[in-house]
PDB file of C-alpha atoms in Angstrom:
ATOM      1  CA  UNK A  10     130.999 118.280 184.376  1.00 68.00           C
ATOM      2  CA  UNK A  11     132.382 114.996 185.677  1.00 73.00           C
ATOM      3  CA  UNK A  12     133.011 113.700 182.142  1.00 76.00           C
ATOM      4  CA  UNK A  13     135.059 116.835 181.482  1.00 73.00           C
ATOM      5  CA  UNK A  14     137.263 116.136 184.488  1.00 78.00           C
ATOM      6  CA  UNK A  15     135.534 118.094 187.262  1.00 81.00           C
ATOM      7  CA  UNK A  16     136.407 116.930 190.770  1.00 87.00           C
ATOM      8  CA  UNK A  17     133.214 118.204 192.337  1.00 91.00           C
ATOM      9  CA  UNK A  18     130.621 120.952 191.886  1.00 92.00           C
ATOM     10  CA  UNK A  19     131.700 124.378 193.052  1.00 92.00           C
ATOM     11  CA  UNK A  20     128.321 126.104 192.726  1.00 94.00           C
ATOM     12  CA  UNK A  21     124.810 124.687 192.612  1.00 95.00           C
ATOM     13  CA  UNK A  22     122.478 127.628 191.959  1.00 94.00           C
ATOM     14  CA  UNK A  23     119.352 126.399 193.723  1.00 95.00           C
ATOM     15  CA  UNK A  24     117.161 129.111 192.209  1.00 94.00           C
ATOM     16  CA  UNK A  25     117.618 127.540 188.764  1.00 93.00           C
ATOM     17  CA  UNK A  26     115.794 124.441 189.981  1.00 94.00           C
ATOM     18  CA  UNK A  27     112.583 126.423 190.304  1.00 94.00           C
ATOM     19  CA  UNK A  28     112.690 127.804 186.776  1.00 91.00           C
ATOM     20  CA  UNK A  29     112.879 124.340 185.190  1.00 87.00           C
ATOM     21  CA  UNK A  30     109.109 123.789 184.886  1.00 92.00           C
ATOM     22  CA  UNK A  31     105.808 125.674 185.024  1.00 93.00           C
ATOM     23  CA  UNK A  32     104.750 123.634 188.055  1.00 95.00           C
ATOM     24  CA  UNK A  33     107.846 124.628 190.002  1.00 96.00           C
ATOM     25  CA  UNK A  34     107.693 128.342 189.271  1.00 96.00           C
ATOM     26  CA  UNK A  35     103.977 128.275 190.113  1.00 96.00           C
ATOM     27  CA  UNK A  36     104.757 126.721 193.499  1.00 97.00           C
ATOM     28  CA  UNK A  37     107.293 129.459 194.328  1.00 97.00           C
ATOM     29  CA  UNK A  38     104.721 132.078 193.344  1.00 97.00           C
ATOM     30  CA  UNK A  39     102.154 130.390 195.582  1.00 97.00           C
ATOM     31  CA  UNK A  40     104.621 130.602 198.466  1.00 97.00           C
ATOM     32  CA  UNK A  41     105.169 134.320 197.800  1.00 97.00           C
ATOM     33  CA  UNK A  42     101.447 135.074 197.492  1.00 96.00           C
ATOM     34  CA  UNK A  43     100.310 132.895 200.421  1.00 95.00           C
ATOM     35  CA  UNK A  44      97.833 134.721 202.667  1.00 92.00           C
ATOM     36  CA  UNK A  45      98.309 132.488 205.702  1.00 94.00           C
ATOM     37  CA  UNK A  46     101.097 130.537 207.414  1.00 95.00           C
ATOM     38  CA  UNK A  47      99.351 127.280 206.468  1.00 96.00           C
ATOM     39  CA  UNK A  48      99.194 128.206 202.780  1.00 95.00           C
ATOM     40  CA  UNK A  49     102.829 129.254 202.810  1.00 96.00           C
ATOM     41  CA  UNK A  50     103.896 126.011 204.488  1.00 97.00           C
ATOM     42  CA  UNK A  51     101.933 123.976 201.939  1.00 97.00           C
ATOM     43  CA  UNK A  52     103.883 125.616 199.117  1.00 97.00           C
ATOM     44  CA  UNK A  53     107.176 125.212 200.994  1.00 98.00           C
ATOM     45  CA  UNK A  54     106.491 121.500 201.484  1.00 98.00           C
ATOM     46  CA  UNK A  55     106.037 121.113 197.746  1.00 97.00           C
ATOM     47  CA  UNK A  56     109.235 123.089 197.099  1.00 97.00           C
ATOM     48  CA  UNK A  57     110.990 120.782 199.567  1.00 98.00           C
ATOM     49  CA  UNK A  58     110.053 117.780 197.448  1.00 97.00           C
ATOM     50  CA  UNK A  59     111.403 119.372 194.263  1.00 97.00           C
ATOM     51  CA  UNK A  60     114.678 120.331 195.900  1.00 97.00           C
ATOM     52  CA  UNK A  61     115.198 116.993 197.654  1.00 98.00           C
ATOM     53  CA  UNK A  62     114.686 115.103 194.400  1.00 97.00           C
ATOM     54  CA  UNK A  63     117.161 117.341 192.568  1.00 97.00           C
ATOM     55  CA  UNK A  64     119.785 117.067 195.292  1.00 98.00           C
ATOM     56  CA  UNK A  65     119.484 113.291 195.285  1.00 98.00           C
ATOM     57  CA  UNK A  66     120.215 113.270 191.552  1.00 97.00           C
ATOM     58  CA  UNK A  67     123.213 115.562 191.979  1.00 96.00           C
ATOM     59  CA  UNK A  68     124.650 113.521 194.849  1.00 97.00           C
ATOM     60  CA  UNK A  69     124.246 110.309 192.834  1.00 97.00           C
ATOM     61  CA  UNK A  70     126.048 111.840 189.844  1.00 94.00           C
ATOM     62  CA  UNK A  71     128.851 113.220 192.018  1.00 95.00           C
ATOM     63  CA  UNK A  72     129.205 110.357 194.502  1.00 95.00           C
ATOM     64  CA  UNK A  73     132.392 110.722 196.505  1.00 95.00           C
ATOM     65  CA  UNK A  74     132.991 114.298 195.362  1.00 96.00           C
ATOM     66  CA  UNK A  75     132.151 117.611 197.105  1.00 96.00           C
ATOM     67  CA  UNK A  76     129.016 119.477 196.026  1.00 97.00           C
ATOM     68  CA  UNK A  77     128.746 123.136 197.035  1.00 97.00           C
ATOM     69  CA  UNK A  78     125.107 124.210 197.228  1.00 98.00           C
ATOM     70  CA  UNK A  79     124.306 127.903 197.420  1.00 97.00           C
ATOM     71  CA  UNK A  80     121.108 128.746 199.241  1.00 98.00           C
ATOM     72  CA  UNK A  81     118.556 130.897 197.435  1.00 97.00           C
ATOM     73  CA  UNK A  82     120.235 134.086 196.219  1.00 96.00           C
ATOM     74  CA  UNK A  83     118.000 136.226 193.946  1.00 94.00           C
ATOM     75  CA  UNK A  84     115.236 138.491 195.263  1.00 94.00           C
ATOM     76  CA  UNK A  85     111.821 136.852 195.311  1.00 95.00           C
ATOM     77  CA  UNK A  86     110.327 139.350 192.892  1.00 95.00           C
ATOM     78  CA  UNK A  87     112.367 137.703 190.132  1.00 95.00           C
ATOM     79  CA  UNK A  88     110.021 134.713 190.407  1.00 96.00           C
ATOM     80  CA  UNK A  89     106.957 136.872 189.786  1.00 96.00           C
ATOM     81  CA  UNK A  90     105.688 137.816 186.314  1.00 95.00           C
ATOM     82  CA  UNK A  91     105.868 141.272 184.811  1.00 95.00           C
ATOM     83  CA  UNK A  92     102.701 143.230 185.683  1.00 94.00           C
ATOM     84  CA  UNK A  93     101.698 143.279 182.006  1.00 94.00           C
ATOM     85  CA  UNK A  94     101.806 139.457 181.933  1.00 95.00           C
ATOM     86  CA  UNK A  95      99.273 139.029 184.737  1.00 95.00           C
ATOM     87  CA  UNK A  96      96.109 137.240 183.605  1.00 95.00           C
ATOM     88  CA  UNK A  97      92.917 136.201 185.440  1.00 95.00           C
ATOM     89  CA  UNK A  98      93.960 132.555 185.078  1.00 95.00           C
ATOM     90  CA  UNK A  99      97.393 133.161 186.602  1.00 95.00           C
ATOM     91  CA  UNK A 100      95.954 135.123 189.506  1.00 96.00           C
ATOM     92  CA  UNK A 101      93.365 132.394 190.143  1.00 96.00           C
ATOM     93  CA  UNK A 102      96.107 129.738 190.218  1.00 95.00           C
ATOM     94  CA  UNK A 103      97.769 131.763 192.980  1.00 95.00           C
ATOM     95  CA  UNK A 104      94.557 132.168 194.947  1.00 93.00           C
ATOM     96  CA  UNK A 105      94.294 135.924 194.497  1.00 94.00           C
ATOM     97  CA  UNK A 106      92.822 138.568 192.224  1.00 95.00           C
ATOM     98  CA  UNK A 107      94.636 140.281 189.366  1.00 95.00           C
ATOM     99  CA  UNK A 108      94.718 143.483 191.400  1.00 95.00           C
ATOM    100  CA  UNK A 109      96.262 141.716 194.410  1.00 96.00           C
ATOM    101  CA  UNK A 110      98.965 140.083 192.261  1.00 96.00           C
ATOM    102  CA  UNK A 111      99.872 143.319 190.473  1.00 96.00           C
ATOM    103  CA  UNK A 112      99.916 145.156 193.803  1.00 96.00           C
ATOM    104  CA  UNK A 113     102.269 142.539 195.262  1.00 96.00           C
ATOM    105  CA  UNK A 114     104.594 142.829 192.255  1.00 96.00           C
ATOM    106  CA  UNK A 115     104.757 146.620 192.643  1.00 96.00           C
ATOM    107  CA  UNK A 116     105.343 146.380 196.406  1.00 96.00           C
ATOM    108  CA  UNK A 117     108.257 143.964 195.906  1.00 95.00           C
ATOM    109  CA  UNK A 118     109.872 146.083 193.192  1.00 94.00           C
ATOM    110  CA  UNK A 119     113.343 147.361 194.098  1.00 93.00           C
ATOM    111  CA  UNK A 120     115.263 150.250 192.598  1.00 91.00           C
ATOM    112  CA  UNK A 121     118.560 148.380 192.951  1.00 90.00           C
ATOM    113  CA  UNK A 122     117.779 144.665 193.386  1.00 90.00           C
ATOM    114  CA  UNK A 123     121.469 143.691 193.165  1.00 88.00           C
ATOM    115  CA  UNK A 124     121.882 145.296 196.593  1.00 91.00           C
ATOM    116  CA  UNK A 125     118.394 144.627 197.860  1.00 93.00           C
ATOM    117  CA  UNK A 126     116.470 141.732 199.407  1.00 95.00           C
ATOM    118  CA  UNK A 127     118.650 138.864 198.227  1.00 96.00           C
ATOM    119  CA  UNK A 128     121.243 136.400 199.475  1.00 97.00           C
ATOM    120  CA  UNK A 129     121.385 135.859 203.227  1.00 98.00           C
ATOM    121  CA  UNK A 130     119.014 138.794 203.730  1.00 98.00           C
ATOM    122  CA  UNK A 131     116.318 136.660 202.139  1.00 97.00           C
ATOM    123  CA  UNK A 132     117.030 133.774 204.520  1.00 97.00           C
ATOM    124  CA  UNK A 133     117.187 136.012 207.590  1.00 98.00           C
ATOM    125  CA  UNK A 134     113.855 137.712 206.850  1.00 97.00           C
ATOM    126  CA  UNK A 135     112.275 134.458 205.604  1.00 97.00           C
ATOM    127  CA  UNK A 136     113.907 131.765 207.780  1.00 98.00           C
ATOM    128  CA  UNK A 137     111.429 129.137 206.602  1.00 98.00           C
ATOM    129  CA  UNK A 138     113.131 129.214 203.182  1.00 98.00           C
ATOM    130  CA  UNK A 139     116.527 128.424 204.711  1.00 98.00           C
ATOM    131  CA  UNK A 140     114.920 125.678 206.799  1.00 98.00           C
ATOM    132  CA  UNK A 141     113.263 124.151 203.731  1.00 98.00           C
ATOM    133  CA  UNK A 142     116.465 124.146 201.692  1.00 98.00           C
ATOM    134  CA  UNK A 143     118.577 122.797 204.566  1.00 98.00           C
ATOM    135  CA  UNK A 144     116.098 120.012 205.167  1.00 98.00           C
ATOM    136  CA  UNK A 145     116.067 119.117 201.465  1.00 98.00           C
ATOM    137  CA  UNK A 146     119.873 118.871 201.375  1.00 98.00           C
ATOM    138  CA  UNK A 147     120.193 116.785 204.532  1.00 98.00           C
ATOM    139  CA  UNK A 148     117.286 114.474 203.695  1.00 98.00           C
ATOM    140  CA  UNK A 149     118.671 113.934 200.200  1.00 98.00           C
ATOM    141  CA  UNK A 150     122.108 113.081 201.605  1.00 98.00           C
ATOM    142  CA  UNK A 151     120.560 110.547 203.994  1.00 98.00           C
ATOM    143  CA  UNK A 152     118.387 109.045 201.240  1.00 98.00           C
ATOM    144  CA  UNK A 153     121.301 108.406 198.876  1.00 98.00           C
ATOM    145  CA  UNK A 154     123.452 107.190 201.780  1.00 97.00           C
ATOM    146  CA  UNK A 155     120.963 104.342 202.194  1.00 95.00           C
ATOM    147  CA  UNK A 156     121.766 103.336 198.603  1.00 95.00           C
ATOM    148  CA  UNK A 157     125.520 103.359 199.110  1.00 96.00           C
ATOM    149  CA  UNK A 158     126.071 106.809 197.595  1.00 96.00           C
ATOM    150  CA  UNK A 159     128.712 108.986 199.284  1.00 96.00           C
ATOM    151  CA  UNK A 160     127.330 112.540 199.370  1.00 97.00           C
ATOM    152  CA  UNK A 161     129.604 115.407 200.374  1.00 98.00           C
ATOM    153  CA  UNK A 162     127.344 118.463 200.753  1.00 98.00           C
ATOM    154  CA  UNK A 163     128.837 121.884 201.372  1.00 98.00           C
ATOM    155  CA  UNK A 164     126.073 124.394 202.167  1.00 98.00           C
ATOM    156  CA  UNK A 165     126.950 127.936 201.136  1.00 98.00           C
ATOM    157  CA  UNK A 166     125.344 131.058 202.579  1.00 98.00           C
ATOM    158  CA  UNK A 167     125.372 133.868 199.982  1.00 98.00           C
ATOM    159  CA  UNK A 168     126.072 137.575 200.138  1.00 97.00           C
ATOM    160  CA  UNK A 169     127.108 138.093 203.751  1.00 98.00           C
ATOM    161  CA  UNK A 170     128.550 141.434 204.777  1.00 97.00           C
ATOM    162  CA  UNK A 171     128.931 140.686 208.474  1.00 98.00           C
ATOM    163  CA  UNK A 172     129.786 137.601 210.509  1.00 98.00           C
ATOM    164  CA  UNK A 173     126.514 137.918 212.443  1.00 98.00           C
ATOM    165  CA  UNK A 174     124.581 137.270 209.209  1.00 98.00           C
ATOM    166  CA  UNK A 175     126.581 134.109 208.660  1.00 98.00           C
ATOM    167  CA  UNK A 176     126.151 132.882 212.239  1.00 98.00           C
ATOM    168  CA  UNK A 177     122.379 133.458 212.107  1.00 98.00           C
ATOM    169  CA  UNK A 178     121.969 131.321 209.000  1.00 98.00           C
ATOM    170  CA  UNK A 179     124.554 128.705 210.000  1.00 98.00           C
ATOM    171  CA  UNK A 180     122.841 128.107 213.334  1.00 98.00           C
ATOM    172  CA  UNK A 181     119.478 127.760 211.584  1.00 98.00           C
ATOM    173  CA  UNK A 182     120.961 125.207 209.162  1.00 98.00           C
ATOM    174  CA  UNK A 183     122.489 123.164 211.986  1.00 98.00           C
ATOM    175  CA  UNK A 184     119.267 123.271 214.030  1.00 98.00           C
ATOM    176  CA  UNK A 185     117.272 122.046 211.024  1.00 98.00           C
ATOM    177  CA  UNK A 186     119.788 119.280 210.359  1.00 98.00           C
ATOM    178  CA  UNK A 187     119.639 118.119 213.977  1.00 98.00           C
ATOM    179  CA  UNK A 188     115.858 117.933 213.715  1.00 98.00           C
ATOM    180  CA  UNK A 189     116.128 115.740 210.610  1.00 98.00           C
ATOM    181  CA  UNK A 190     118.753 113.535 212.270  1.00 98.00           C
ATOM    182  CA  UNK A 191     116.427 113.013 215.231  1.00 98.00           C
ATOM    183  CA  UNK A 192     113.519 112.133 212.934  1.00 98.00           C
ATOM    184  CA  UNK A 193     115.598 109.690 210.909  1.00 97.00           C
ATOM    185  CA  UNK A 194     117.754 108.249 213.729  1.00 97.00           C
ATOM    186  CA  UNK A 195     120.749 108.796 211.470  1.00 97.00           C
ATOM    187  CA  UNK A 196     123.318 111.508 210.776  1.00 97.00           C
ATOM    188  CA  UNK A 197     125.352 112.776 207.865  1.00 98.00           C
ATOM    189  CA  UNK A 198     128.374 115.065 207.716  1.00 97.00           C
ATOM    190  CA  UNK A 199     128.127 118.423 205.951  1.00 98.00           C
ATOM    191  CA  UNK A 200     129.959 121.732 205.983  1.00 98.00           C
ATOM    192  CA  UNK A 201     128.603 125.259 206.131  1.00 98.00           C
ATOM    193  CA  UNK A 202     130.527 128.086 204.522  1.00 98.00           C
ATOM    194  CA  UNK A 203     129.935 131.329 202.729  1.00 98.00           C
ATOM    195  CA  UNK A 204     130.434 133.143 199.473  1.00 97.00           C
ATOM    196  CA  UNK A 205     132.717 136.144 199.855  1.00 97.00           C
ATOM    197  CA  UNK A 206     131.316 138.597 197.318  1.00 97.00           C
ATOM    198  CA  UNK A 207     130.915 141.829 199.286  1.00 97.00           C
ATOM    199  CA  UNK A 208     134.142 143.788 199.963  1.00 98.00           C
ATOM    200  CA  UNK A 209     133.248 144.154 203.654  1.00 98.00           C
ATOM    201  CA  UNK A 210     133.114 140.368 204.019  1.00 98.00           C
ATOM    202  CA  UNK A 211     136.605 140.146 202.506  1.00 98.00           C
ATOM    203  CA  UNK A 212     137.864 142.766 204.965  1.00 98.00           C
ATOM    204  CA  UNK A 213     136.332 140.802 207.867  1.00 98.00           C
ATOM    205  CA  UNK A 214     137.577 137.423 206.612  1.00 98.00           C
ATOM    206  CA  UNK A 215     139.417 136.612 209.832  1.00 98.00           C
ATOM    207  CA  UNK A 216     136.222 136.970 211.862  1.00 98.00           C
ATOM    208  CA  UNK A 217     134.176 135.000 209.355  1.00 98.00           C
ATOM    209  CA  UNK A 218     136.751 132.194 209.114  1.00 98.00           C
ATOM    210  CA  UNK A 219     136.440 131.512 212.829  1.00 98.00           C
ATOM    211  CA  UNK A 220     132.808 130.547 212.226  1.00 98.00           C
ATOM    212  CA  UNK A 221     132.835 129.120 208.664  1.00 98.00           C
ATOM    213  CA  UNK A 222     134.010 125.780 207.296  1.00 98.00           C
ATOM    214  CA  UNK A 223     134.907 127.194 203.880  1.00 98.00           C
ATOM    215  CA  UNK A 224     135.038 130.297 201.696  1.00 96.00           C
ATOM    216  CA  UNK A 225     134.131 130.612 198.043  1.00 97.00           C
ATOM    217  CA  UNK A 226     134.922 133.946 196.419  1.00 97.00           C
ATOM    218  CA  UNK A 227     132.090 135.076 194.174  1.00 96.00           C
ATOM    219  CA  UNK A 228     134.379 137.112 191.980  1.00 95.00           C
ATOM    220  CA  UNK A 229     131.622 138.315 189.640  1.00 94.00           C
ATOM    221  CA  UNK A 230     129.846 140.267 192.372  1.00 95.00           C
ATOM    222  CA  UNK A 231     133.085 141.066 194.206  1.00 97.00           C
ATOM    223  CA  UNK A 232     134.398 142.717 191.031  1.00 97.00           C
ATOM    224  CA  UNK A 233     131.119 144.543 190.519  1.00 96.00           C
ATOM    225  CA  UNK A 234     130.992 145.917 194.050  1.00 96.00           C
ATOM    226  CA  UNK A 235     134.696 146.749 194.261  1.00 97.00           C
ATOM    227  CA  UNK A 236     134.725 148.701 190.992  1.00 97.00           C
ATOM    228  CA  UNK A 237     131.227 150.101 191.392  1.00 96.00           C
ATOM    229  CA  UNK A 238     130.450 148.768 187.906  1.00 96.00           C
ATOM    230  CA  UNK A 239     127.096 147.237 187.010  1.00 93.00           C
ATOM    231  CA  UNK A 240     127.658 144.044 185.027  1.00 91.00           C
ATOM    232  CA  UNK A 241     124.366 144.664 183.235  1.00 90.00           C
ATOM    233  CA  UNK A 242     125.357 148.181 182.127  1.00 94.00           C
ATOM    234  CA  UNK A 243     129.125 147.985 181.720  1.00 95.00           C
ATOM    235  CA  UNK A 244     128.765 147.539 177.964  1.00 95.00           C
ATOM    236  CA  UNK A 245     127.928 151.233 177.625  1.00 96.00           C
ATOM    237  CA  UNK A 246     131.444 152.332 178.574  1.00 97.00           C
ATOM    238  CA  UNK A 247     133.797 149.373 179.005  1.00 97.00           C
ATOM    239  CA  UNK A 248     134.630 149.026 175.280  1.00 97.00           C
ATOM    240  CA  UNK A 249     135.751 152.666 175.289  1.00 98.00           C
ATOM    241  CA  UNK A 250     137.776 152.099 178.465  1.00 98.00           C
ATOM    242  CA  UNK A 251     139.562 149.207 176.793  1.00 97.00           C
ATOM    243  CA  UNK A 252     140.075 151.156 173.569  1.00 97.00           C
ATOM    244  CA  UNK A 253     141.566 154.119 175.439  1.00 98.00           C
ATOM    245  CA  UNK A 254     143.625 151.813 177.708  1.00 97.00           C
ATOM    246  CA  UNK A 255     141.891 153.105 180.840  1.00 97.00           C
ATOM    247  CA  UNK A 256     141.717 149.451 181.821  1.00 97.00           C
ATOM    248  CA  UNK A 257     144.060 146.732 180.490  1.00 96.00           C
ATOM    249  CA  UNK A 258     141.304 144.115 180.216  1.00 96.00           C
ATOM    250  CA  UNK A 259     137.681 143.370 181.004  1.00 97.00           C
ATOM    251  CA  UNK A 260     137.713 142.874 184.807  1.00 97.00           C
ATOM    252  CA  UNK A 261     134.697 140.559 184.552  1.00 95.00           C
ATOM    253  CA  UNK A 262     136.663 138.175 182.324  1.00 94.00           C
ATOM    254  CA  UNK A 263     140.165 138.404 183.828  1.00 96.00           C
ATOM    255  CA  UNK A 264     140.562 139.038 187.546  1.00 96.00           C
ATOM    256  CA  UNK A 265     141.860 142.499 188.450  1.00 97.00           C
ATOM    257  CA  UNK A 266     144.985 141.599 190.431  1.00 97.00           C
ATOM    258  CA  UNK A 267     145.750 145.085 191.753  1.00 97.00           C
ATOM    259  CA  UNK A 268     142.367 145.774 193.315  1.00 97.00           C
ATOM    260  CA  UNK A 269     139.971 142.821 193.516  1.00 97.00           C
ATOM    261  CA  UNK A 270     142.900 140.402 193.633  1.00 97.00           C
ATOM    262  CA  UNK A 271     144.394 142.314 196.538  1.00 97.00           C
ATOM    263  CA  UNK A 272     141.123 141.933 198.453  1.00 97.00           C
ATOM    264  CA  UNK A 273     141.028 138.203 197.678  1.00 98.00           C
ATOM    265  CA  UNK A 274     144.639 137.669 198.799  1.00 98.00           C
ATOM    266  CA  UNK A 275     144.045 139.637 201.992  1.00 98.00           C
ATOM    267  CA  UNK A 276     140.957 137.561 202.764  1.00 98.00           C
ATOM    268  CA  UNK A 277     142.795 134.286 202.054  1.00 98.00           C
ATOM    269  CA  UNK A 278     145.666 135.276 204.347  1.00 98.00           C
ATOM    270  CA  UNK A 279     143.380 136.523 207.113  1.00 98.00           C
ATOM    271  CA  UNK A 280     141.073 133.519 206.811  1.00 98.00           C
ATOM    272  CA  UNK A 281     143.904 131.011 207.047  1.00 97.00           C
ATOM    273  CA  UNK A 282     145.372 132.957 209.977  1.00 97.00           C
ATOM    274  CA  UNK A 283     142.162 132.225 211.866  1.00 97.00           C
ATOM    275  CA  UNK A 284     141.706 128.673 210.570  1.00 97.00           C
ATOM    276  CA  UNK A 285     144.578 126.930 208.819  1.00 95.00           C
ATOM    277  CA  UNK A 286     142.333 124.153 207.487  1.00 94.00           C
ATOM    278  CA  UNK A 287     139.914 126.579 205.796  1.00 96.00           C
ATOM    279  CA  UNK A 288     138.845 125.321 202.357  1.00 96.00           C
ATOM    280  CA  UNK A 289     138.898 128.202 199.852  1.00 97.00           C
ATOM    281  CA  UNK A 290     137.803 128.424 196.222  1.00 96.00           C
ATOM    282  CA  UNK A 291     136.536 130.882 193.644  1.00 95.00           C
ATOM    283  CA  UNK A 292     133.527 130.695 191.364  1.00 90.00           C
ATOM    284  CA  UNK A 293     132.447 132.875 188.497  1.00 82.00           C
ATOM    285  CA  UNK A 294     133.724 133.736 185.050  1.00 84.00           C
ATOM    286  CA  UNK A 295     137.247 134.024 186.424  1.00 91.00           C
ATOM    287  CA  UNK A 296     137.244 130.338 187.346  1.00 90.00           C
ATOM    288  CA  UNK A 297     137.713 129.449 183.692  1.00 88.00           C
ATOM    289  CA  UNK A 298     140.190 132.182 182.779  1.00 89.00           C
ATOM    290  CA  UNK A 299     143.853 131.025 182.531  1.00 90.00           C
ATOM    291  CA  UNK A 300     145.344 134.329 183.740  1.00 93.00           C
ATOM    292  CA  UNK A 301     143.009 134.439 186.735  1.00 94.00           C
ATOM    293  CA  UNK A 302     143.738 130.796 187.557  1.00 92.00           C
ATOM    294  CA  UNK A 303     147.468 131.505 187.545  1.00 93.00           C
ATOM    295  CA  UNK A 304     146.942 134.333 190.032  1.00 94.00           C
ATOM    296  CA  UNK A 305     144.679 132.455 192.473  1.00 93.00           C
ATOM    297  CA  UNK A 306     146.914 129.397 192.355  1.00 92.00           C
ATOM    298  CA  UNK A 307     149.744 131.553 193.631  1.00 93.00           C
ATOM    299  CA  UNK A 308     147.844 132.898 196.644  1.00 94.00           C
ATOM    300  CA  UNK A 309     146.677 129.608 198.123  1.00 93.00           C
ATOM    301  CA  UNK A 310     143.253 129.026 196.574  1.00 94.00           C
ATOM    302  CA  UNK A 311     142.334 125.306 196.744  1.00 93.00           C
ATOM    303  CA  UNK A 312     140.012 125.069 193.731  1.00 92.00           C
ATOM    304  CA  UNK A 313     138.292 127.007 190.974  1.00 92.00           C
ATOM    305  CA  UNK A 314     134.712 126.552 189.811  1.00 91.00           C
ATOM    306  CA  UNK A 315     133.550 127.261 186.276  1.00 83.00           C
ATOM    307  CA  UNK A 316     130.976 126.109 183.724  1.00 81.00           C
ATOM    308  CA  UNK A 317     131.259 122.435 182.696  1.00 78.00           C
ATOM    309  CA  UNK A 318     132.417 123.368 179.205  1.00 78.00           C
ATOM    310  CA  UNK A 319     135.377 125.356 180.563  1.00 81.00           C
ATOM    311  CA  UNK A 320     136.610 122.603 182.887  1.00 84.00           C
ATOM    312  CA  UNK A 321     139.244 121.246 180.440  1.00 81.00           C
ATOM    313  CA  UNK A 322     140.661 124.762 179.949  1.00 81.00           C
ATOM    314  CA  UNK A 323     140.665 125.365 183.708  1.00 80.00           C
ATOM    315  CA  UNK A 324     142.430 122.056 184.386  1.00 84.00           C
ATOM    316  CA  UNK A 325     145.118 122.825 181.807  1.00 83.00           C
ATOM    317  CA  UNK A 326     145.596 126.356 183.162  1.00 83.00           C
ATOM    318  CA  UNK A 327     145.840 125.048 186.733  1.00 80.00           C
ATOM    319  CA  UNK A 328     148.468 122.486 185.714  1.00 83.00           C
ATOM    320  CA  UNK A 329     150.499 125.136 183.891  1.00 83.00           C
ATOM    321  CA  UNK A 330     150.258 127.501 186.873  1.00 78.00           C
ATOM    322  CA  UNK A 331     151.456 124.781 189.232  1.00 77.00           C
ATOM    323  CA  UNK A 332     154.439 123.973 186.970  1.00 80.00           C
ATOM    324  CA  UNK A 333     155.399 127.650 186.725  1.00 79.00           C
ATOM    325  CA  UNK A 334     155.163 128.016 190.512  1.00 70.00           C
ATOM    326  CA  UNK A 335     157.680 125.194 190.940  1.00 67.00           C
TER     327      UNK A 335
END
């Protein structure tokens, strides 16, 4: 990303870190299947080590640049195997029987996981996960600081729909950080913000901005929830919509200015009304789309986040949008 001209990382998906090896996914499963607080904490401690190591590497690569880290977002059942894939060996590695593992998988199943136990709901109902991730981020920042690396962590709370959800998680993050600072006799600056991806959060942006250090619009989910379209199923009708000119373009590729864009602009205006210094960005497919970049540049968005390979396109589009604005 940095070689392509990125000036920071707009979205670190922490869940991806646990899918990178069999050992890591096994540890998450052990945390989910733990039958005692001690067993759960043992798994969390191991997860802490994985996350801290990864964050150190990211901070070293992006020294002097902001790194926005999203806390765990997907529902925990996504880390579990399909019931048909359960084997005696897998169950034994998790300290349970096949029947217990299959039963747990069925109990955690959700009819609509996109709107289920994910995002901040996961951290509120399982605060030890938020504490583990916060500790990993802060400890990593302090570790690289000792080596002369300038880390700029921005901790992002996902999927809030109410300011009280944000405050709950923010306070837990700050309390965990203060504990680490006391243990290490050192401190490190960080910001705590949120991803605006639920329409209600956009409507309450002024309230949220009073508590948050930054916003990042998750335009993929915001588009999905505003339209009522499932990204996973839109292929069954969207091509016909485009063919019949029901819609002018794919709203998951180019930001819908009239609807989703209106929500974003309203939230930007309301957020800045409450806090003029509020840092605001967008992340998602729209972050690499020239038309979308032109729109968000005109409403006061500070940055866009996209995949590393789309950074050159995004930089060119941002430059062109800025020239046209002048």
